[in-house]
Coordinates of C-alpha atoms in Angstrom, one line a residue:
Chain A
M1410 CA -339.8 102.9 -148.2
I1411 CA -341.6 101.9 -145.0
E1412 CA -340.8 98.4 -143.5
I1413 CA -342.7 97.1 -140.7
S1414 CA -342.1 93.6 -139.1
K1415 CA -343.6 91.9 -136.1
L1416 CA -344.9 95.2 -134.8
N1417 CA -347.2 95.0 -131.7
K1418 CA -349.0 97.8 -129.9
Y1419 CA -350.8 97.5 -126.7
Y1420 CA -353.1 100.0 -125.0
K1421 CA -353.9 100.2 -121.3
V1422 CA -357.7 100.0 -120.7
G1423 CA -358.1 100.5 -116.9
K1424 CA -356.0 97.7 -115.4
S1425 CA -356.0 95.5 -118.4
K1426 CA -354.1 95.7 -121.7
M1427 CA -355.6 95.7 -125.1
H1428 CA -353.6 94.2 -128.0
A1429 CA -354.3 96.8 -130.6
L1430 CA -351.8 95.6 -133.3
K1431 CA -350.7 92.1 -133.5
D1432 CA -347.4 91.0 -135.3
I1433 CA -347.9 93.4 -138.1
D1434 CA -345.7 92.7 -141.1
L1435 CA -346.0 95.3 -143.9
T1436 CA -343.8 96.8 -146.6
I1437 CA -344.6 99.8 -148.5
K1438 CA -342.5 100.7 -151.5
D1439 CA -341.5 104.2 -152.6
G1440 CA -344.3 105.7 -154.8
E1441 CA -346.8 103.0 -153.9
S1442 CA -350.4 103.9 -153.2
L1443 CA -351.9 101.8 -150.4
A1444 CA -355.4 101.7 -148.9
I1445 CA -355.7 100.5 -145.3
Q1446 CA -359.2 99.4 -144.7
G1447 CA -361.0 98.0 -141.7
K1448 CA -363.9 98.6 -139.4
S1449 CA -364.0 101.1 -136.6
G1450 CA -361.6 99.9 -133.9
A1451 CA -359.8 97.4 -136.1
G1452 CA -356.5 99.2 -135.5
K1453 CA -356.1 101.0 -138.9
S1454 CA -355.7 104.5 -137.3
T1455 CA -353.3 103.2 -134.7
L1456 CA -351.1 101.7 -137.6
M1457 CA -351.3 105.1 -139.4
H1458 CA -350.3 106.9 -136.2
I1459 CA -347.3 104.7 -135.8
M1460 CA -346.3 104.9 -139.4
G1461 CA -346.6 108.7 -139.0
L1462 CA -344.5 108.7 -136.0
L1463 CA -347.2 110.2 -133.9
D1464 CA -347.4 107.2 -131.7
S1465 CA -344.9 104.6 -130.3
Y1466 CA -345.0 100.9 -130.6
D1467 CA -344.2 98.3 -127.9
S1468 CA -342.3 95.6 -130.0
G1469 CA -341.2 94.8 -133.4
S1470 CA -339.6 97.0 -136.0
L1471 CA -340.5 100.1 -138.1
K1472 CA -338.0 101.4 -140.7
I1473 CA -338.4 104.5 -142.9
D1474 CA -335.9 104.6 -145.6
G1475 CA -333.9 102.0 -143.8
Q1476 CA -333.8 103.8 -140.5
E1477 CA -335.1 102.1 -137.4
I1478 CA -337.5 104.3 -135.7
K1479 CA -337.5 102.6 -132.2
G1480 CA -335.4 104.5 -129.8
L1481 CA -335.2 107.8 -131.8
R1482 CA -335.7 110.9 -129.6
D1483 CA -338.6 113.3 -129.9
G1484 CA -336.6 115.8 -131.7
K1485 CA -335.4 113.3 -134.3
L1486 CA -339.0 111.9 -134.9
A1487 CA -340.2 115.4 -135.3
A1488 CA -337.6 116.1 -137.9
I1489 CA -338.5 113.0 -139.9
R1490 CA -342.2 113.8 -139.7
N1491 CA -341.4 117.3 -140.9
Q1492 CA -339.3 116.4 -143.8
K1493 CA -340.5 113.0 -145.0
I1494 CA -344.3 112.8 -144.1
G1495 CA -347.3 114.9 -145.0
F1496 CA -350.5 114.4 -143.1
V1497 CA -354.1 114.8 -144.5
M1498 CA -356.6 114.4 -141.7
Q1499 CA -360.4 113.9 -141.7
D1500 CA -360.9 117.0 -139.6
F1501 CA -358.3 119.0 -141.8
S1502 CA -356.3 119.9 -138.7
L1503 CA -355.9 123.5 -139.6
L1504 CA -355.4 126.6 -137.6
D1505 CA -358.9 127.9 -138.1
H1506 CA -358.3 131.4 -137.0
K1507 CA -355.1 131.9 -139.3
N1508 CA -355.1 132.6 -143.0
V1509 CA -354.5 130.0 -145.6
I1510 CA -350.9 130.7 -146.5
M1511 CA -349.9 130.7 -142.8
N1512 CA -351.4 127.2 -142.5
V1513 CA -349.7 126.0 -145.6
M1514 CA -346.2 127.3 -144.5
L1515 CA -346.5 125.8 -141.0
P1516 CA -344.2 122.9 -141.4
L1517 CA -341.5 125.1 -142.8
Y1518 CA -341.6 127.1 -139.5
F1519 CA -340.0 124.0 -137.9
N1520 CA -337.3 123.6 -140.5
H1521 CA -334.5 126.0 -140.1
K1522 CA -333.4 125.6 -143.8
Y1523 CA -336.2 128.0 -145.1
S1524 CA -336.2 131.8 -144.9
F1525 CA -339.5 133.6 -144.5
N1526 CA -339.5 134.7 -148.1
K1527 CA -338.8 131.1 -149.4
M1528 CA -341.6 129.9 -147.1
N1529 CA -343.9 132.3 -148.6
K1530 CA -343.0 131.4 -152.2
L1531 CA -343.3 127.6 -151.5
A1532 CA -346.7 128.2 -149.9
L1533 CA -348.1 130.0 -152.9
E1534 CA -346.6 127.3 -155.2
A1535 CA -348.2 124.4 -153.2
L1536 CA -351.6 126.3 -153.2
E1537 CA -351.4 126.6 -156.9
R1538 CA -350.7 123.0 -157.3
V1539 CA -353.9 122.2 -155.3
G1540 CA -355.8 125.0 -157.1
I1541 CA -356.7 127.4 -154.4
K1542 CA -353.9 130.0 -154.8
E1543 CA -356.5 132.9 -154.8
Q1544 CA -357.7 131.9 -151.4
A1545 CA -354.2 132.4 -149.8
N1546 CA -355.1 135.4 -147.7
K1547 CA -358.5 134.1 -146.5
K1548 CA -358.9 132.6 -143.0
A1549 CA -359.1 128.8 -142.9
N1550 CA -362.5 128.9 -141.3
Q1551 CA -363.9 131.0 -144.1
L1552 CA -363.4 128.2 -146.6
S1553 CA -365.6 125.2 -147.7
G1554 CA -364.8 121.6 -146.5
G1555 CA -363.3 120.8 -150.0
Q1556 CA -361.1 124.0 -149.9
R1557 CA -360.0 123.3 -146.4
Q1558 CA -358.9 119.8 -147.4
R1559 CA -357.0 121.2 -150.2
V1560 CA -355.3 123.6 -147.8
A1561 CA -354.4 120.5 -145.8
I1562 CA -352.9 118.8 -148.9
A1563 CA -350.9 121.9 -149.8
R1564 CA -349.5 121.9 -146.3
A1565 CA -348.7 118.2 -146.6
I1566 CA -346.8 118.7 -149.8
I1567 CA -345.0 121.9 -149.1
S1568 CA -342.0 120.1 -147.6
E1569 CA -341.9 117.7 -150.7
P1570 CA -342.4 114.7 -148.5
E1571 CA -341.9 111.1 -149.6
I1572 CA -345.0 109.9 -147.9
I1573 CA -348.6 111.2 -147.5
L1574 CA -350.6 109.7 -144.8
A1575 CA -354.3 110.5 -145.2
D1576 CA -356.6 109.5 -142.5
E1577 CA -360.2 109.3 -143.7
P1578 CA -359.4 112.3 -146.1
T1579 CA -362.9 112.4 -147.5
G1580 CA -364.8 111.6 -144.2
A1581 CA -366.0 115.2 -143.7
L1582 CA -366.8 115.9 -147.5
D1583 CA -369.7 115.4 -149.8
S1584 CA -369.3 112.9 -152.6
E1585 CA -368.5 115.3 -155.4
T1586 CA -365.8 116.9 -153.4
S1587 CA -364.6 113.6 -152.2
V1588 CA -363.8 112.7 -155.9
E1589 CA -362.0 115.9 -156.4
I1590 CA -359.8 115.3 -153.3
M1591 CA -359.0 111.8 -154.1
N1592 CA -358.1 112.7 -157.7
L1593 CA -355.8 115.2 -156.3
L1594 CA -354.1 112.8 -154.0
K1595 CA -353.9 110.3 -156.8
E1596 CA -352.3 112.8 -159.1
L1597 CA -349.6 113.6 -156.4
N1598 CA -349.0 109.8 -156.2
E1599 CA -348.7 109.3 -159.9
K1600 CA -347.1 112.5 -161.0
N1601 CA -344.8 113.3 -158.2
G1602 CA -344.0 109.8 -157.0
I1603 CA -345.2 110.5 -153.5
T1604 CA -346.1 107.3 -151.5
L1605 CA -349.8 107.6 -150.6
I1606 CA -351.3 105.8 -147.6
V1607 CA -354.9 106.3 -147.2
I1608 CA -356.9 105.0 -144.2
T1609 CA -360.5 104.6 -145.0
H1610 CA -363.5 102.4 -144.5
D1611 CA -364.9 103.5 -147.8
D1612 CA -364.4 101.1 -150.7
S1613 CA -364.8 103.9 -153.2
V1614 CA -362.0 105.9 -151.7
A1615 CA -359.8 102.7 -151.4
D1616 CA -360.4 102.1 -155.2
Y1617 CA -358.1 105.2 -155.9
C1618 CA -355.1 103.1 -154.5
K1619 CA -353.4 100.4 -156.4
R1620 CA -352.9 98.2 -153.3
K1621 CA -355.4 97.5 -150.5
I1622 CA -355.0 95.8 -147.1
I1623 CA -357.6 95.1 -144.5
I1624 CA -357.1 95.2 -140.8
K1625 CA -359.3 93.2 -138.5
D1626 CA -358.9 92.8 -134.8
G1627 CA -355.3 94.3 -135.0
C1628 CA -354.2 91.9 -137.8
I1629 CA -353.7 92.3 -141.5
V1630 CA -356.1 89.8 -143.0
E1631 CA -355.8 90.6 -146.7
Chain B
M295 CA -337.4 135.9 -137.0
K296 CA -339.6 132.8 -138.0
K297 CA -339.9 131.8 -134.4
L298 CA -340.8 135.3 -133.5
N299 CA -343.4 135.4 -136.2
L300 CA -344.9 132.0 -135.0
F301 CA -345.0 133.5 -131.4
I302 CA -346.6 136.7 -132.4
M303 CA -349.1 134.7 -134.5
S304 CA -350.0 132.6 -131.5
F305 CA -349.8 135.4 -129.0
S306 CA -352.0 137.7 -130.9
Q307 CA -355.0 135.6 -129.8
N308 CA -354.6 136.7 -126.2
I309 CA -353.5 140.2 -126.9
I310 CA -356.4 142.1 -124.9
S311 CA -356.2 139.9 -121.9
S312 CA -352.4 140.0 -121.8
I313 CA -352.4 143.9 -122.1
I314 CA -354.9 144.2 -119.2
M315 CA -352.8 141.7 -117.2
L316 CA -349.6 143.7 -118.1
I317 CA -351.1 146.9 -116.8
I318 CA -352.3 145.4 -113.5
L319 CA -349.1 143.6 -112.9
S320 CA -346.9 146.6 -113.8
F321 CA -349.0 148.8 -111.5
A322 CA -348.8 146.3 -108.7
L323 CA -345.0 145.8 -109.0
I324 CA -344.5 149.6 -109.1
S325 CA -346.6 150.1 -106.0
M326 CA -344.7 147.3 -104.4
Q327 CA -341.4 149.0 -105.3
D328 CA -342.5 152.2 -103.7
V329 CA -343.5 150.4 -100.4
I330 CA -340.3 148.4 -100.5
G331 CA -338.3 151.7 -101.0
Q332 CA -340.0 153.2 -97.9
Y333 CA -339.4 150.1 -95.9
R334 CA -335.8 150.1 -96.9
Y335 CA -335.5 153.8 -96.1
I336 CA -336.9 153.3 -92.5
T337 CA -334.8 150.2 -91.9
Y338 CA -331.7 152.1 -93.1
S339 CA -332.6 155.1 -90.9
R340 CA -332.9 152.7 -87.9
Y341 CA -329.5 151.2 -88.9
I342 CA -327.9 154.6 -88.9
I343 CA -329.4 155.7 -85.6
E344 CA -329.0 152.3 -83.9
N345 CA -325.5 152.4 -82.5
Q346 CA -323.7 152.0 -79.3
Y347 CA -322.8 155.6 -78.8
L348 CA -326.5 156.7 -78.9
Q349 CA -327.9 153.8 -76.8
N350 CA -327.5 155.9 -73.8
S351 CA -329.0 159.1 -75.1
D352 CA -332.0 161.2 -75.3
Y353 CA -333.3 163.3 -78.2
F354 CA -334.0 166.8 -76.8
M355 CA -336.4 169.2 -78.6
I356 CA -336.6 172.9 -77.6
N357 CA -340.1 174.3 -77.0
P358 CA -340.5 176.5 -80.2
E359 CA -342.3 179.1 -78.1
I360 CA -339.1 179.8 -76.1
M361 CA -337.3 180.6 -79.4
M362 CA -339.9 183.0 -80.6
V363 CA -337.8 186.1 -80.2
P364 CA -337.6 188.6 -83.1
D365 CA -333.8 189.2 -82.8
P366 CA -331.8 186.3 -84.4
N367 CA -328.8 187.0 -82.1
E368 CA -331.1 186.7 -79.1
Q369 CA -332.5 183.4 -80.5
L370 CA -328.9 182.2 -80.9
K371 CA -328.0 183.1 -77.3
Q372 CA -331.0 181.4 -76.0
S373 CA -330.3 178.2 -77.8
N374 CA -326.7 178.2 -76.9
S375 CA -327.6 178.8 -73.3
I376 CA -329.9 175.8 -73.2
K377 CA -327.2 173.7 -74.9
E378 CA -324.5 174.8 -72.5
K379 CA -326.7 174.1 -69.5
I380 CA -327.6 170.7 -70.7
S381 CA -323.9 169.9 -71.4
K382 CA -322.9 170.9 -67.8
F383 CA -325.3 168.4 -66.1
D384 CA -323.6 165.6 -64.3
G385 CA -323.7 162.5 -66.3
V386 CA -323.8 164.2 -69.7
E387 CA -321.0 163.2 -72.0
G388 CA -321.8 165.5 -74.9
V389 CA -324.3 167.0 -77.2
A390 CA -324.3 165.8 -80.7
V391 CA -324.9 169.0 -82.7
A392 CA -323.8 170.5 -86.0
Q393 CA -323.5 174.0 -87.4
H394 CA -325.1 174.5 -90.7
S395 CA -324.5 176.8 -93.6
K396 CA -325.2 177.1 -97.4
A397 CA -322.5 176.9 -100.1
S398 CA -322.3 176.2 -103.7
Y399 CA -320.5 173.6 -105.8
R400 CA -320.9 173.4 -109.6
S401 CA -323.7 175.9 -109.4
T402 CA -325.7 173.8 -107.1
T403 CA -326.6 174.8 -103.6
I404 CA -325.2 172.5 -101.1
N405 CA -325.5 172.1 -97.4
T406 CA -322.4 172.5 -95.3
E407 CA -322.1 171.4 -91.7
I408 CA -319.6 171.3 -88.9
Y409 CA -319.9 168.1 -86.9
N410 CA -318.6 168.1 -83.3
D411 CA -317.0 165.0 -81.8
S412 CA -320.3 163.5 -80.4
M413 CA -321.9 164.0 -83.9
Q414 CA -319.0 162.1 -85.5
K415 CA -319.2 159.3 -83.0
A416 CA -322.9 159.0 -83.2
F417 CA -323.3 159.0 -87.0
S418 CA -320.0 157.2 -88.1
K419 CA -321.9 154.5 -89.9
E420 CA -323.0 156.8 -92.7
L421 CA -319.6 156.6 -94.6
S422 CA -319.4 154.3 -97.7
E423 CA -315.9 155.3 -98.6
G424 CA -313.0 156.9 -96.8
V425 CA -312.7 157.8 -93.1
W426 CA -313.9 160.4 -90.5
F427 CA -311.7 163.2 -89.3
E428 CA -309.8 161.5 -86.5
Q429 CA -308.4 158.9 -88.8
A430 CA -307.3 161.4 -91.5
D431 CA -304.1 163.2 -91.9
K432 CA -304.4 167.0 -91.4
S433 CA -303.2 169.6 -94.0
D434 CA -303.7 173.3 -94.6
I435 CA -306.8 172.5 -96.6
P436 CA -309.7 171.5 -94.4
N437 CA -310.7 167.9 -94.6
V438 CA -314.3 167.2 -95.5
V439 CA -316.7 164.3 -95.8
I440 CA -319.0 164.7 -98.9
G441 CA -322.4 163.2 -99.8
G442 CA -324.9 163.6 -102.6
A443 CA -325.5 163.2 -106.2
V444 CA -323.4 166.4 -107.0
F445 CA -320.3 164.7 -105.6
N446 CA -321.0 161.3 -107.2
D447 CA -317.8 161.4 -109.4
I448 CA -315.4 162.9 -106.8
P449 CA -312.9 160.4 -105.6
I450 CA -311.5 160.2 -102.1
G451 CA -308.2 162.1 -101.7
S452 CA -309.2 164.8 -104.2
D453 CA -309.4 168.5 -103.5
I454 CA -312.4 170.4 -104.7
E455 CA -313.4 174.1 -104.6
I456 CA -316.6 175.3 -103.2
E457 CA -318.0 178.8 -103.0
M458 CA -319.0 180.3 -99.6
L459 CA -320.2 183.7 -98.6
D460 CA -317.7 185.7 -96.5
K461 CA -318.6 188.4 -93.9
N462 CA -319.1 190.9 -96.7
E463 CA -321.4 188.6 -98.4
N464 CA -319.0 188.1 -101.4
L465 CA -318.6 184.7 -102.8
V466 CA -315.3 183.2 -101.9
Q467 CA -313.6 180.0 -103.3
Q468 CA -312.7 177.6 -100.5
K469 CA -310.5 174.6 -101.4
V470 CA -311.4 171.5 -99.3
H471 CA -309.8 168.0 -99.2
V472 CA -312.2 165.0 -99.5
I473 CA -311.5 162.3 -96.9
G474 CA -314.9 160.4 -96.7
K475 CA -318.1 159.9 -98.8
I476 CA -321.6 159.3 -97.7
G477 CA -322.8 156.7 -100.3
Y478 CA -326.0 156.3 -102.1
P479 CA -328.8 157.1 -101.0
W480 CA -326.9 160.1 -99.7
Y481 CA -328.9 160.6 -96.6
A482 CA -327.3 163.0 -94.1
V483 CA -328.5 163.4 -90.5
S484 CA -330.9 166.1 -89.8
Y485 CA -332.5 167.4 -86.5
S486 CA -335.4 169.0 -88.3
T487 CA -338.2 167.3 -86.4
I488 CA -339.8 168.4 -83.3
S489 CA -342.6 166.1 -82.3
N490 CA -343.8 163.8 -79.6
D491 CA -343.6 160.8 -81.9
V492 CA -340.1 160.9 -83.3
S493 CA -338.9 157.8 -85.2
T494 CA -335.6 157.1 -86.9
K495 CA -337.1 158.1 -90.3
D496 CA -337.2 161.7 -89.0
F497 CA -333.4 162.0 -88.7
L498 CA -332.2 161.8 -92.3
I499 CA -332.4 164.2 -95.2
Q500 CA -331.4 163.5 -98.8
V501 CA -329.3 166.6 -99.7
N502 CA -326.0 167.4 -101.1
T503 CA -323.8 167.8 -98.0
I504 CA -320.2 168.8 -97.1
I505 CA -319.3 168.0 -93.5
F506 CA -316.3 169.8 -91.7
D507 CA -314.6 168.8 -88.5
D508 CA -315.1 170.9 -85.4
D509 CA -311.3 171.1 -84.7
K510 CA -309.3 174.4 -84.1
Q511 CA -307.7 174.6 -87.4
T512 CA -310.8 174.1 -89.5
S513 CA -312.6 176.6 -87.1
E514 CA -310.0 179.2 -87.9
I515 CA -310.3 178.7 -91.6
L516 CA -314.1 178.8 -91.5
S517 CA -314.1 181.9 -89.1
K518 CA -313.8 184.1 -92.1
Y519 CA -317.3 182.9 -93.3
D520 CA -320.2 184.5 -91.5
S521 CA -322.8 182.0 -92.5
F522 CA -322.3 179.1 -90.0
Q523 CA -325.0 179.0 -87.6
S524 CA -325.0 177.0 -84.3
L525 CA -328.6 177.5 -83.8
S526 CA -330.0 174.2 -82.6
F527 CA -333.5 173.4 -81.8
S528 CA -333.1 169.7 -81.2
Y529 CA -330.2 167.2 -80.8
F530 CA -329.1 164.0 -79.1
V531 CA -327.9 164.4 -75.5
I532 CA -325.4 161.6 -74.8
Y533 CA -324.9 160.4 -71.2
N534 CA -321.7 158.9 -70.0
K535 CA -321.5 155.2 -68.8
E536 CA -321.4 156.2 -65.2
C537 CA -324.6 158.3 -65.5
T538 CA -327.1 157.3 -62.8
D539 CA -330.9 157.3 -63.1
E540 CA -331.1 160.2 -60.6
Q541 CA -328.7 162.3 -62.9
K542 CA -330.8 161.5 -65.9
E543 CA -334.0 162.4 -64.1
A544 CA -332.4 165.8 -63.3
V545 CA -331.6 166.4 -66.9
R546 CA -335.0 165.2 -68.1
D547 CA -336.6 167.6 -65.6
Y548 CA -334.7 170.4 -67.3
Y549 CA -335.7 169.2 -70.7
N550 CA -339.4 169.4 -69.7
S551 CA -338.9 173.0 -68.4
V552 CA -337.5 174.2 -71.8
G553 CA -338.9 171.6 -74.3
T554 CA -339.6 168.0 -74.6
Y555 CA -337.6 164.8 -75.2
E556 CA -337.8 161.2 -76.4
T557 CA -335.5 158.5 -75.0
Y558 CA -333.5 156.5 -77.5
D559 CA -335.5 153.4 -76.7
Q560 CA -338.7 155.3 -77.3
I561 CA -337.4 156.4 -80.7
L562 CA -336.7 152.9 -81.7
E563 CA -340.0 151.8 -80.4
N564 CA -341.8 154.5 -82.3
T565 CA -339.8 153.3 -85.5
N566 CA -341.1 149.8 -85.0
D567 CA -344.6 151.0 -84.4
Y568 CA -344.3 153.1 -87.6
I569 CA -343.3 150.1 -89.6
R570 CA -346.1 147.9 -88.1
D571 CA -348.9 150.4 -88.3
N572 CA -348.0 152.4 -91.4
L573 CA -346.0 150.4 -93.7
M574 CA -347.7 147.2 -93.1
K575 CA -351.0 148.9 -94.0
K576 CA -349.4 150.5 -97.2
I577 CA -348.1 147.0 -98.3
V578 CA -351.6 145.4 -98.1
T579 CA -352.7 146.9 -101.4
P580 CA -349.7 146.1 -103.6
I581 CA -349.5 142.6 -102.1
F582 CA -353.2 142.0 -102.7
L583 CA -352.8 143.3 -106.3
L584 CA -349.8 141.2 -106.9
I585 CA -351.5 138.0 -105.6
I586 CA -354.8 138.8 -107.6
A587 CA -352.6 139.5 -110.7
T588 CA -350.5 136.3 -110.2
L589 CA -353.6 134.1 -109.6
T590 CA -355.2 135.7 -112.7
L591 CA -352.1 135.1 -114.7
I592 CA -352.1 131.4 -113.7
S593 CA -355.8 131.0 -114.6
I594 CA -355.3 132.8 -117.9
A595 CA -352.3 130.7 -118.8
T596 CA -353.9 127.5 -117.9
L597 CA -357.0 128.4 -119.8
N598 CA -354.9 129.5 -122.8
T599 CA -353.0 126.1 -122.6
Y600 CA -356.3 124.3 -123.0
K601 CA -357.2 126.6 -125.8
K602 CA -354.0 126.1 -127.6
L603 CA -353.8 122.3 -127.2
K604 CA -355.4 121.8 -130.6
D605 CA -353.0 124.2 -132.2
H606 CA -350.0 122.5 -130.6
S607 CA -351.2 119.1 -131.8
I608 CA -351.2 120.6 -135.3
Y609 CA -347.6 121.9 -134.7
Y610 CA -346.7 118.4 -133.6
L611 CA -348.3 116.9 -136.8
C612 CA -346.3 119.4 -138.9
G613 CA -343.0 118.3 -137.4
C614 CA -342.6 120.4 -134.2
S615 CA -341.1 118.4 -131.2
R616 CA -343.0 118.4 -127.9
K617 CA -340.1 120.2 -126.3
K618 CA -340.1 123.0 -128.9
S619 CA -343.8 123.2 -128.8
F620 CA -343.8 123.7 -125.0
A621 CA -341.1 126.3 -125.3
Y622 CA -343.5 128.3 -127.5
L623 CA -346.2 127.9 -124.9
F624 CA -343.6 128.8 -122.1
V625 CA -342.7 132.0 -123.8
E626 CA -346.4 132.9 -124.3
I627 CA -347.2 132.1 -120.6
S628 CA -344.2 134.0 -119.2
I629 CA -344.2 137.0 -121.5
V630 CA -346.6 139.1 -119.4
A631 CA -344.5 138.6 -116.3
I632 CA -341.4 139.2 -118.2
L633 CA -342.8 142.5 -119.7
A634 CA -344.0 143.7 -116.3
T635 CA -340.7 143.0 -114.8
I636 CA -338.9 144.9 -117.8
I637 CA -341.2 147.9 -117.2
N638 CA -340.5 147.8 -113.5
I639 CA -336.8 147.6 -114.1
I640 CA -337.1 150.6 -116.5
Y641 CA -338.9 152.4 -113.8
V642 CA -336.4 151.7 -111.2
S643 CA -333.5 152.6 -113.5
V644 CA -335.1 155.8 -114.6
I645 CA -335.4 156.8 -110.9
M646 CA -331.8 155.7 -110.2
S647 CA -330.4 157.6 -113.1
R648 CA -332.4 160.7 -112.1
L649 CA -331.3 160.4 -108.6
S650 CA -327.6 160.0 -109.7
A651 CA -327.9 163.0 -112.0
G652 CA -329.4 165.0 -109.0
T653 CA -332.5 165.9 -111.2
M654 CA -334.8 164.1 -108.8
S655 CA -335.2 163.8 -105.0
Y656 CA -336.9 160.6 -103.7
A657 CA -336.8 161.5 -100.0
G658 CA -338.3 158.8 -97.6
S659 CA -337.4 156.0 -99.9
I660 CA -334.4 154.0 -101.1
I661 CA -334.5 152.8 -104.7
D662 CA -331.5 151.1 -106.1
Y663 CA -330.1 148.0 -107.8
K664 CA -331.6 145.8 -105.0
N665 CA -335.1 146.8 -106.2
I666 CA -334.2 145.4 -109.7
I667 CA -333.1 142.2 -108.0
Y668 CA -336.4 142.0 -106.2
S669 CA -338.2 142.4 -109.5
M670 CA -336.3 139.7 -111.0
I671 CA -337.0 137.3 -108.2
Y672 CA -340.6 138.1 -108.4
C673 CA -340.4 137.4 -112.1
I674 CA -338.7 134.1 -111.8
V675 CA -341.0 133.0 -109.0
T676 CA -344.1 134.1 -111.0
I677 CA -343.0 132.3 -114.1
V678 CA -342.3 129.2 -112.1
I679 CA -345.7 129.2 -110.4
T680 CA -347.4 130.3 -113.6
V681 CA -346.0 127.5 -115.7
I682 CA -346.6 124.6 -113.4
L683 CA -350.3 124.2 -114.1
P684 CA -350.1 124.6 -117.9
F685 CA -347.1 122.2 -117.9
I686 CA -349.2 119.6 -116.2
V687 CA -352.0 120.2 -118.6
Y688 CA -349.7 120.0 -121.6
K689 CA -348.0 116.9 -120.2
K690 CA -351.4 115.1 -119.7
N691 CA -352.7 116.0 -123.1
T692 CA -350.5 114.4 -125.8
P693 CA -351.0 115.7 -129.4
L694 CA -352.4 112.2 -130.3
E695 CA -355.0 112.4 -127.5
V696 CA -356.0 115.8 -128.6
Y697 CA -356.3 114.7 -132.1
R698 CA -358.4 111.6 -131.2
R699 CA -360.6 113.9 -129.0
N700 CA -361.3 116.3 -131.8
H701 CA -361.7 113.5 -134.2
N702 CA -364.4 111.9 -132.1
D703 CA -366.1 115.3 -131.6

């Protein structure tokens, strides 16, 4: 469960400060699917980065599974990111020059629990779940946009995370492929109970989630 | 294993540039080691020659033409006569000479020498262990000072047997007692150079040597061997403290009539000139190569860091901490310098082990563990310098900034 209360984030713009997120209060229960919508610059990506422990916040509280995030060291934050959160990004964020299986097993490299053989096995299983097992040995840059996003999803689920944070997951895809990707994410949410948080400005994408919120000027308005 | 795999995966992108850098850097380091070895040799030779006893001396060299007589006995007579004449001049304290012969130990040919008093006083710095003859107890067995790879394992105080030729040219076993050792790099004094530009580097020779005392007892023992020659073409002539300039002039006039000479100060000056003119020229190329290689290494490391920022932002997304991420980058950046240093250390170690085993001679150079220390210092300094810029680049570009930049692209 993610609990956010009175969270504020400021950015320095030259000598002045920009208030990017204003007193955000938000609770996301386990297994929930949530779409965060808003116009460009509204603060939705900032909120996603904070929830994904990629960015810090200035005041307020963020708890993941009851653990307060403020004050945790980089190593601990990395461990939470590694074990509890999977990311699906608009630009896929793949190592283009490496093969698919290497990309998928990447999070396991940073978790000492897994042996190399186990990593390989889990990566193939994850690729099977997203339907591109046969592409395992191809380089990431040899795949289509839809296939690359599937690789990103396989990588996001390989650690069996509690949360998937998807930042404009269909932003670089055509409409047909977008439907496939959103169906896949929805299936992971419904069948596997993974909490799904989707950042999007596209209503049709947001419709795949059971709950929607809109951010405007750094505040949750709906 | 996993970490190594991740490192190899990332490093494989720069493999060609890294191999080229490794070759250049290794070559530069090895060239540098050779020049350092030569520099150490000449400063070592200066250290050996630079002593109080020799400060008031000249290095005399006989005119080779005078010695061009077919009969060896006549040759010996001639050289001894010159030596005696020089010794008898007012103001001359002694002539530092040695008698040479060949012997054999453990089937290896060795050089045997008899040092007179002046020789011992002049070159007493050479010993790394033990004492010279005047401080040692006498026994029936002749005392010796040893030096060279073949004697590496012989402890002070032990008796060893060498083989020498007697007057009938039969090999005879001679037991000797070891009282002192010339340490690595086992350079013994040699007067083989006759030139008008003598420097301290010309006085040493890397050879397996046994040195005997010139005392009565040893002379009696050694008299059964026919092989010792007191033929000396060149040697140091030591003046006593009271020797006046006029007395010195008289001796030097004689030198000029039968040969040539260099004053002690001239020898030291020649040595310093040699260092300045010769070694400094030699060192330019390796230093230039090292600087170019190090600057290229810095440029490649910085460019690679920029190139790898996206990869490392993905590592961060997947749960790698910034510290760990930089550690991977650090290893990638420093691996070339580390490998070049390892190659260099292997090169130095091979030379050292071959020198110790006596299977190689590296005359005119000193290569030992200090060269390994120099390599390691270079490695550390290079890594520190090479890592600074990439570290600043890495620190300035947080994964989120990199992600945002790529996202906006």
